[in-house]
Short mmCIF file of C-alpha atoms and ligand atoms in Angstrom, two decimals:
data_model
loop_
_atom_site.label_atom_id
_atom_site.label_comp_id
_atom_site.label_asym_id
_atom_site.label_seq_id
_atom_site.Cartn_x
_atom_site.Cartn_y
_atom_site.Cartn_z
CA MET A 42 -5.08 -0.35 23.28
CA ASN A 43 -1.78 1.18 22.11
CA ILE A 44 0.36 -0.59 19.52
CA LEU A 45 3.92 0.31 18.58
CA SER A 46 4.50 -0.78 14.98
CA ILE A 47 7.53 -1.16 12.74
CA GLU A 48 7.60 -1.27 8.92
CA THR A 49 10.79 -1.97 6.95
CA SER A 50 9.61 -3.93 3.91
CA CYS A 51 11.45 -1.93 1.25
CA ASP A 52 13.24 1.43 1.38
CA GLU A 53 11.23 3.13 4.15
CA THR A 54 12.08 2.69 7.82
CA ALA A 55 8.97 3.53 9.78
CA CYS A 56 7.67 3.35 13.33
CA ALA A 57 4.38 4.51 14.85
CA VAL A 58 2.27 4.39 17.98
CA VAL A 59 -1.45 3.99 17.27
CA GLU A 60 -4.41 3.95 19.65
CA ASN A 61 -7.23 1.46 19.10
CA GLY A 62 -6.13 0.85 15.51
CA THR A 63 -7.56 4.18 14.41
CA LYS A 64 -5.72 7.13 15.92
CA CYS A 65 -2.05 7.82 15.22
CA LEU A 66 -0.25 9.21 18.28
CA ALA A 67 3.25 9.35 16.79
CA SER A 68 4.81 8.37 13.47
CA THR A 69 8.28 8.60 11.94
CA ILE A 70 9.45 7.66 8.44
CA ALA A 71 13.02 7.68 7.13
CA THR A 72 13.73 6.71 3.55
CA SER A 73 16.67 5.74 1.34
CA LYS A 74 14.64 6.60 -1.80
CA GLU A 75 17.13 9.27 -2.97
CA LEU A 76 19.94 6.73 -3.09
CA HIS A 77 17.89 4.43 -5.32
CA GLU A 78 16.95 7.37 -7.54
CA SER A 79 20.62 7.92 -8.25
CA THR A 80 21.16 4.25 -9.19
CA GLY A 81 17.96 4.08 -11.25
CA GLY A 82 16.42 1.27 -9.21
CA ILE A 83 16.51 -0.28 -5.79
CA VAL A 84 19.70 -2.04 -4.71
CA PRO A 85 18.47 -4.43 -1.98
CA GLU A 86 21.82 -4.50 -0.20
CA ILE A 87 21.88 -0.70 0.07
CA ALA A 88 18.24 -0.61 1.22
CA ALA A 89 19.04 -3.13 3.98
CA ARG A 90 22.12 -1.21 5.15
CA LYS A 91 20.06 1.96 5.36
CA GLN A 92 17.35 0.12 7.31
CA LEU A 93 20.02 -0.89 9.80
CA GLU A 94 21.29 2.67 10.06
CA PHE A 95 17.82 4.19 10.50
CA ILE A 96 15.96 1.67 12.64
CA VAL A 97 17.14 2.71 16.12
CA PRO A 98 16.90 6.49 15.56
CA VAL A 99 13.44 6.05 14.00
CA ILE A 100 12.14 4.04 16.98
CA ASP A 101 13.76 6.49 19.39
CA LYS A 102 12.21 9.53 17.68
CA THR A 103 8.77 7.90 17.63
CA LEU A 104 8.98 7.22 21.36
CA LYS A 105 10.11 10.80 22.05
CA ASP A 106 7.24 12.20 19.97
CA TYR A 107 4.78 9.87 21.69
CA CYS A 108 6.05 10.98 25.14
CA ALA A 109 5.69 14.63 24.15
CA ALA A 110 2.20 14.17 22.65
CA ALA A 111 0.87 12.08 25.55
CA GLY A 112 2.69 13.98 28.32
CA LYS A 113 4.39 10.77 29.50
CA THR A 114 7.88 9.92 30.71
CA ARG A 115 9.75 7.33 28.64
CA GLN A 116 8.97 4.69 31.26
CA GLU A 117 5.25 5.57 31.33
CA ALA A 118 5.16 5.54 27.54
CA ILE A 119 6.67 2.05 27.38
CA GLU A 120 4.26 0.79 30.03
CA SER A 121 1.31 2.20 28.07
CA ILE A 122 2.22 0.18 24.96
CA ASP A 123 0.18 -3.05 24.85
CA SER A 124 1.71 -4.82 21.83
CA ILE A 125 4.43 -4.58 19.22
CA ALA A 126 3.48 -5.07 15.56
CA VAL A 127 5.84 -5.61 12.66
CA THR A 128 5.69 -6.14 8.91
CA ALA A 129 6.68 -9.77 8.28
CA GLY A 130 6.42 -9.60 4.46
CA PRO A 131 6.17 -9.37 1.51
CA GLY A 132 9.22 -7.25 0.75
CA LEU A 133 12.99 -7.42 0.48
CA ILE A 134 14.42 -10.04 2.81
CA GLY A 135 17.34 -7.89 4.02
CA SER A 136 15.03 -4.96 4.80
CA LEU A 137 12.34 -7.10 6.43
CA LEU A 138 14.83 -8.81 8.72
CA ILE A 139 15.94 -5.52 10.28
CA GLY A 140 12.39 -4.59 11.30
CA VAL A 141 11.46 -8.10 12.44
CA GLU A 142 14.55 -8.47 14.62
CA ALA A 143 14.14 -4.97 16.09
CA ALA A 144 10.50 -5.74 16.93
CA LYS A 145 11.47 -9.05 18.53
CA ALA A 146 14.10 -7.31 20.63
CA LEU A 147 11.54 -4.77 21.88
CA ALA A 148 8.96 -7.48 22.57
CA VAL A 149 11.51 -9.43 24.64
CA ALA A 150 12.93 -6.39 26.47
CA TRP A 151 9.51 -4.90 27.30
CA ASN A 152 7.70 -8.22 27.69
CA LYS A 153 4.96 -7.40 25.16
CA PRO A 154 3.04 -9.59 22.70
CA LEU A 155 4.36 -9.51 19.12
CA ILE A 156 1.95 -9.33 16.17
CA PRO A 157 3.35 -10.06 12.67
CA VAL A 158 1.50 -8.18 9.92
CA ASN A 159 1.22 -8.82 6.19
CA HIS A 160 2.28 -5.59 4.46
CA LEU A 161 -0.51 -5.89 1.86
CA VAL A 162 -3.14 -6.35 4.55
CA GLY A 163 -1.59 -3.29 6.19
CA HIS A 164 -2.31 -1.25 3.05
CA ILE A 165 -5.99 -2.22 3.39
CA TYR A 166 -6.09 -1.06 7.00
CA ALA A 167 -4.95 2.44 6.02
CA ASN A 168 -8.69 2.81 5.38
CA PHE A 169 -9.59 2.25 9.02
CA LEU A 170 -7.50 5.10 10.40
CA THR A 171 -9.16 8.31 11.47
CA GLU A 172 -7.75 11.49 12.90
CA ASN A 173 -10.48 11.34 15.51
CA THR A 174 -11.28 8.19 17.52
CA GLU A 175 -14.91 9.30 17.92
CA GLU A 176 -15.46 9.18 14.18
CA THR A 177 -17.49 6.21 13.00
CA LEU A 178 -16.43 5.13 9.57
CA PRO A 179 -19.23 4.10 7.23
CA ILE A 180 -17.31 0.99 6.15
CA GLN A 181 -19.64 -1.98 5.86
CA PHE A 182 -18.70 -5.56 5.05
CA PRO A 183 -18.43 -7.20 2.63
CA CYS A 184 -15.92 -4.86 0.97
CA VAL A 185 -14.24 -5.26 -2.38
CA VAL A 186 -10.64 -4.18 -1.96
CA LEU A 187 -8.30 -3.09 -4.72
CA ILE A 188 -4.66 -3.20 -3.62
CA VAL A 189 -2.38 -1.41 -6.05
CA SER A 190 1.19 -1.14 -4.85
CA GLY A 191 4.60 -1.20 -6.49
CA GLY A 192 4.79 -4.98 -6.46
CA HIS A 193 1.16 -6.15 -6.23
CA THR A 194 -2.21 -5.66 -7.87
CA ASP A 195 -4.90 -7.68 -6.11
CA LEU A 196 -8.67 -7.67 -5.91
CA VAL A 197 -10.00 -9.28 -2.74
CA LEU A 198 -13.31 -9.69 -1.02
CA MET A 199 -13.06 -8.63 2.64
CA LYS A 200 -15.90 -10.31 4.53
CA GLY A 201 -14.78 -9.12 7.95
CA HIS A 202 -11.60 -8.21 9.80
CA GLY A 203 -8.85 -10.55 8.61
CA ASP A 204 -11.33 -12.52 6.52
CA PHE A 205 -10.28 -12.34 2.89
CA GLU A 206 -11.27 -14.17 -0.27
CA PHE A 207 -9.08 -13.91 -3.35
CA ILE A 208 -10.81 -12.49 -6.43
CA GLY A 209 -8.05 -11.67 -8.88
CA SER A 210 -4.51 -10.52 -9.34
CA THR A 211 -2.04 -9.35 -11.95
CA LEU A 212 -0.59 -12.03 -14.19
CA ASP A 213 2.61 -10.03 -14.77
CA ASP A 214 3.55 -6.45 -13.83
CA ALA A 215 1.78 -4.72 -10.95
CA ALA A 216 0.04 -1.42 -11.73
CA GLY A 217 2.70 0.53 -9.81
CA GLU A 218 5.46 -1.31 -11.63
CA ALA A 219 3.82 -0.47 -14.98
CA PHE A 220 3.62 3.21 -13.97
CA ASP A 221 7.30 3.15 -12.96
CA LYS A 222 8.52 1.37 -16.11
CA THR A 223 6.46 3.66 -18.35
CA ALA A 224 7.79 6.72 -16.51
CA ARG A 225 11.28 5.50 -17.28
CA LEU A 226 10.39 4.95 -20.97
CA LEU A 227 9.08 8.52 -21.09
CA GLY A 228 12.38 9.83 -19.73
CA LEU A 229 10.93 10.75 -16.34
CA SER A 230 12.23 9.56 -12.96
CA LYS A 231 14.19 6.32 -13.13
CA TYR A 232 12.80 5.13 -9.79
CA LEU A 233 9.15 5.13 -8.66
CA GLY A 234 8.08 7.62 -11.33
CA GLY A 235 4.32 6.93 -11.01
CA ALA A 236 3.47 10.26 -9.41
CA GLU A 237 5.66 12.14 -11.88
CA LEU A 238 3.99 10.42 -14.85
CA SER A 239 0.62 11.40 -13.43
CA LYS A 240 1.67 15.04 -13.10
CA LEU A 241 2.82 15.05 -16.72
CA ALA A 242 -0.48 13.47 -17.82
CA GLU A 243 -2.34 16.39 -16.24
CA THR A 244 -0.63 18.79 -18.63
CA ALA A 245 -2.00 17.02 -21.72
CA VAL A 246 -4.80 18.80 -23.50
CA GLN A 247 -7.73 16.44 -24.13
CA PRO A 248 -6.19 14.03 -26.62
CA GLN A 249 -7.55 12.16 -29.60
CA PRO A 250 -9.48 8.90 -29.23
CA SER A 251 -7.62 6.38 -27.12
CA PHE A 252 -4.65 4.70 -28.75
CA LEU A 253 -3.67 2.15 -26.09
CA PRO A 254 -5.35 -1.19 -25.29
CA ARG A 255 -7.35 -1.83 -22.09
CA PRO A 256 -5.75 -5.16 -21.18
CA MET A 257 -7.93 -7.99 -19.82
CA LEU A 258 -11.15 -5.94 -19.93
CA ASP A 259 -12.67 -8.39 -22.39
CA LYS A 260 -11.82 -11.38 -20.14
CA ASP A 261 -14.50 -12.82 -17.91
CA ASN A 262 -12.30 -12.84 -14.81
CA TYR A 263 -10.77 -10.43 -12.33
CA ASP A 264 -7.15 -10.76 -13.33
CA PHE A 265 -4.98 -7.96 -14.66
CA SER A 266 -2.03 -7.74 -17.04
CA PHE A 267 -0.01 -4.59 -17.54
CA SER A 268 3.21 -5.68 -19.22
CA GLY A 269 1.70 -5.58 -22.73
CA LEU A 270 0.58 -2.01 -22.12
CA LYS A 271 4.15 -1.04 -21.36
CA THR A 272 5.28 -2.68 -24.62
CA SER A 273 2.60 -0.75 -26.55
CA VAL A 274 3.83 2.47 -24.94
CA LYS A 275 7.37 1.66 -26.07
CA ARG A 276 6.18 1.23 -29.68
CA ILE A 277 4.11 4.44 -29.56
CA ILE A 278 7.07 6.43 -28.22
CA GLU A 279 9.33 5.02 -30.96
CA SER A 280 6.76 5.99 -33.61
CA GLY A 281 7.02 9.61 -32.44
CA ILE A 282 3.35 10.30 -33.27
CA TYR A 283 2.33 11.51 -29.83
CA SER A 284 3.93 13.90 -27.38
CA THR A 285 5.18 12.49 -24.06
CA GLU A 286 2.34 14.16 -22.14
CA HIS A 287 -0.20 12.56 -24.48
CA VAL A 288 1.33 9.14 -23.97
CA ALA A 289 1.39 9.70 -20.19
CA TYR A 290 -2.26 10.78 -20.29
CA GLU A 291 -3.34 7.81 -22.38
CA PHE A 292 -1.35 5.33 -20.29
CA GLU A 293 -2.93 6.60 -17.09
CA GLU A 294 -6.38 6.49 -18.71
CA ALA A 295 -5.87 2.87 -19.78
CA VAL A 296 -4.68 1.69 -16.35
CA VAL A 297 -7.39 3.56 -14.47
CA ASP A 298 -10.10 2.31 -16.88
CA VAL A 299 -9.12 -1.30 -16.28
CA LEU A 300 -8.75 -0.94 -12.49
CA VAL A 301 -12.07 0.85 -12.04
CA THR A 302 -14.07 -1.33 -14.44
CA LYS A 303 -12.92 -4.60 -12.86
CA THR A 304 -13.42 -3.29 -9.31
CA ILE A 305 -16.98 -2.16 -10.05
CA LYS A 306 -17.78 -5.45 -11.80
CA ALA A 307 -16.56 -7.39 -8.72
CA THR A 308 -18.51 -5.08 -6.40
CA LYS A 309 -21.72 -5.87 -8.26
CA GLU A 310 -21.07 -9.59 -8.54
CA TYR A 311 -20.18 -10.06 -4.86
CA GLY A 312 -22.81 -7.62 -3.57
CA ALA A 313 -20.17 -5.57 -1.75
CA LYS A 314 -21.33 -2.63 0.35
CA THR A 315 -18.01 -0.76 0.36
CA ILE A 316 -15.04 -0.38 -1.98
CA LEU A 317 -11.62 0.08 -0.34
CA LEU A 318 -8.40 1.10 -2.07
CA GLY A 319 -4.88 0.58 -0.80
CA GLY A 320 -1.24 0.81 -1.86
CA GLY A 321 0.93 3.50 -3.40
CA VAL A 322 -1.03 3.77 -6.68
CA SER A 323 -4.18 4.68 -4.73
CA ALA A 324 -2.49 8.09 -4.34
CA ASN A 325 -3.20 8.56 -8.06
CA LYS A 326 -5.66 11.43 -8.48
CA LYS A 327 -7.41 10.07 -11.57
CA LEU A 328 -7.89 6.65 -9.98
CA ARG A 329 -9.27 8.25 -6.80
CA ASN A 330 -11.71 10.48 -8.69
CA ARG A 331 -12.87 7.81 -11.13
CA MET A 332 -13.37 5.20 -8.40
CA GLN A 333 -15.35 7.66 -6.25
CA ALA A 334 -17.58 8.57 -9.19
CA ALA A 335 -18.07 4.94 -10.25
CA GLY A 336 -18.93 3.90 -6.67
CA GLU A 337 -21.42 6.74 -6.38
CA SER A 338 -23.07 5.73 -9.63
CA ILE A 339 -23.91 2.29 -8.19
CA GLY A 340 -24.66 3.57 -4.67
CA VAL A 341 -21.60 2.00 -3.00
CA TYR A 342 -19.42 3.87 -0.50
CA VAL A 343 -15.81 4.23 -1.66
CA ARG A 344 -13.12 4.73 0.97
CA ILE A 345 -9.60 5.71 -0.10
CA PRO A 346 -6.81 6.44 2.41
CA SER A 347 -5.51 9.99 2.74
CA LEU A 348 -2.48 10.60 0.50
CA LYS A 349 0.06 10.23 3.29
CA LEU A 350 -1.41 6.84 4.21
CA CYS A 351 -1.31 5.44 0.66
CA THR A 352 2.46 5.01 0.58
CA ASP A 353 4.49 2.91 3.00
CA ASN A 354 4.36 3.80 6.71
CA ALA A 355 3.99 2.03 10.04
CA ILE A 356 0.64 3.56 11.02
CA TYR A 357 -1.48 1.13 9.05
CA ILE A 358 0.62 -1.80 10.26
CA ALA A 359 -0.56 -1.00 13.80
CA SER A 360 -4.13 -0.68 12.56
CA ALA A 361 -4.06 -4.11 10.90
CA ALA A 362 -2.49 -5.61 14.05
CA TYR A 363 -5.26 -4.11 16.21
CA PHE A 364 -8.19 -5.31 14.10
CA ILE A 365 -6.85 -8.77 13.26
CA ASN A 366 -4.91 -9.17 16.52
CA THR A 367 -3.10 -12.47 16.17
CA PRO A 368 0.03 -12.38 18.36
CA LYS A 369 2.56 -15.14 17.73
CA LYS A 370 5.26 -16.66 19.88
CA ILE A 371 8.37 -14.51 19.43
CA GLU A 372 10.43 -17.43 18.12
CA GLU A 373 7.76 -18.14 15.48
CA VAL A 374 7.81 -14.65 13.97
CA THR A 375 9.94 -14.66 10.82
CA ALA A 376 10.50 -12.40 7.84
CA ASP A 377 8.85 -13.91 4.75
CA PRO A 378 9.45 -12.02 1.49
CA SER A 379 7.04 -14.22 -0.45
CA LEU A 380 3.82 -13.61 1.50
CA THR A 381 0.75 -12.94 -0.62
CA ILE A 382 -2.47 -11.16 0.25
CA MET A 383 -3.97 -14.49 1.31
CA SER A 384 -1.23 -15.17 3.88
CA ASN A 385 -3.08 -12.74 6.08
CA PHE A 386 -2.46 -13.99 9.62
CA GLY A 387 -6.19 -13.69 10.05
CA ASN A 388 -8.80 -16.38 10.34
CA ASN A 389 -7.35 -18.38 7.46
CA GLY A 390 -5.00 -19.74 10.04
CA ASN A 391 -1.66 -18.64 8.61
O1 KG4 B 523 2.65 0.80 -1.76
P1 KG4 B 523 3.89 1.46 -2.17
O2 KG4 B 523 4.31 2.72 -1.47
O3 KG4 B 523 5.11 0.49 -2.10
C1 KG4 B 523 4.95 -0.89 -2.23
O4 KG4 B 523 4.52 -1.52 -1.25
O5 KG4 B 523 5.20 -1.35 -3.38
O6 KG4 B 523 3.71 1.74 -3.73
C2 KG4 B 523 4.69 2.34 -4.51
C3 KG4 B 523 4.15 2.47 -5.93
C4 KG4 B 523 5.21 2.89 -6.94
O7 KG4 B 523 5.10 2.06 -8.06
C5 KG4 B 523 4.85 4.34 -7.25
O8 KG4 B 523 5.27 4.77 -8.52
C6 KG4 B 523 3.34 4.28 -7.15
O9 KG4 B 523 3.12 3.49 -5.99
N1 KG4 B 523 2.71 5.61 -7.00
C7 KG4 B 523 1.89 6.16 -7.94
C8 KG4 B 523 1.53 7.44 -7.45
N2 KG4 B 523 2.13 7.61 -6.22
C9 KG4 B 523 2.84 6.47 -5.97
N3 KG4 B 523 1.46 5.68 -9.11
C10 KG4 B 523 0.64 6.46 -9.82
N4 KG4 B 523 0.24 7.70 -9.44
C11 KG4 B 523 0.65 8.22 -8.27
N5 KG4 B 523 0.24 9.43 -7.89
ZN1 ZN B 524 3.50 -0.87 0.25
#
């Protein structure tokens, strides 16, 4: 089964063709990130205008690449596509609408089923992609999933495909947001500085005992809170006691400590057989290494998407559409910026 997918939830315009939810046959991503770097934050109106500018060329390039890879004419390529999938939310309304309307137009023109996908569920399905369709992934249900993106930090129990139970979430800033705000406080990139902060942290020589709190670790629940950490960082920077690389190191340590400890606790409590990570922050090297080591120590398989699949793309949108496979009537598919991880279009009936 081949799915053509479209993702336009924020500042990336992406399209892909994926076979059986696991093998990417073609993928294109255009981004307006540089523009938002220059303004120090995303301007939704500009992101939406760029989505509009990019969407047709991105779909066209994906189809060309798919034709070339599969040795098909354009007509044969279109005929070989079984469904169209599109990110319905969460995200910026102006950006989402471009992708949703483009996907609807293709579904009508080509007479294909249309599958709306929750972007956060998409991040989870980055774990189900392989470079080789013959590969059998050792993912066993139930899985505990940690989703750490720019706007969300969620812990969920995945009992099967599309079958999710909410475990916990952030009460304020998402982990990615905390990385970005702290990067800004440290004078690094003004927009999505998480990766840059992490690089700076790597240059710190082993610092003194930790000087930042581990928020919510003492609470008997699975919720997170990162805004206080950012405030502590601000105070520490103002005090001038520590160098910026030390602060970056300690901030990353604190976030990773909390994320790993809560994930492992949930894994034990729910008897999960696999831990899955998803979202932009799962590209963080320290988080990847610590989670792998912690999983190993309790005998649980940890699966983390390859780096290029951690950040936004259309490949995992097709994968989620394949495994959950809930087409909707074209007129019922709408962009919904406020979707949460539980609005999963799976067997919860939404
Ligand atoms: O999932 P994503 O690409 O977009 C959303 O759906 O939000 O996540 C973007 C977030 C940003 O906050 C970015 O700073 C963060 O992921 N990020 C990282 C790293 N790479 C991306 N945070 C920490 N370390 C990284 N290496
Ligand atoms: Zn994302």
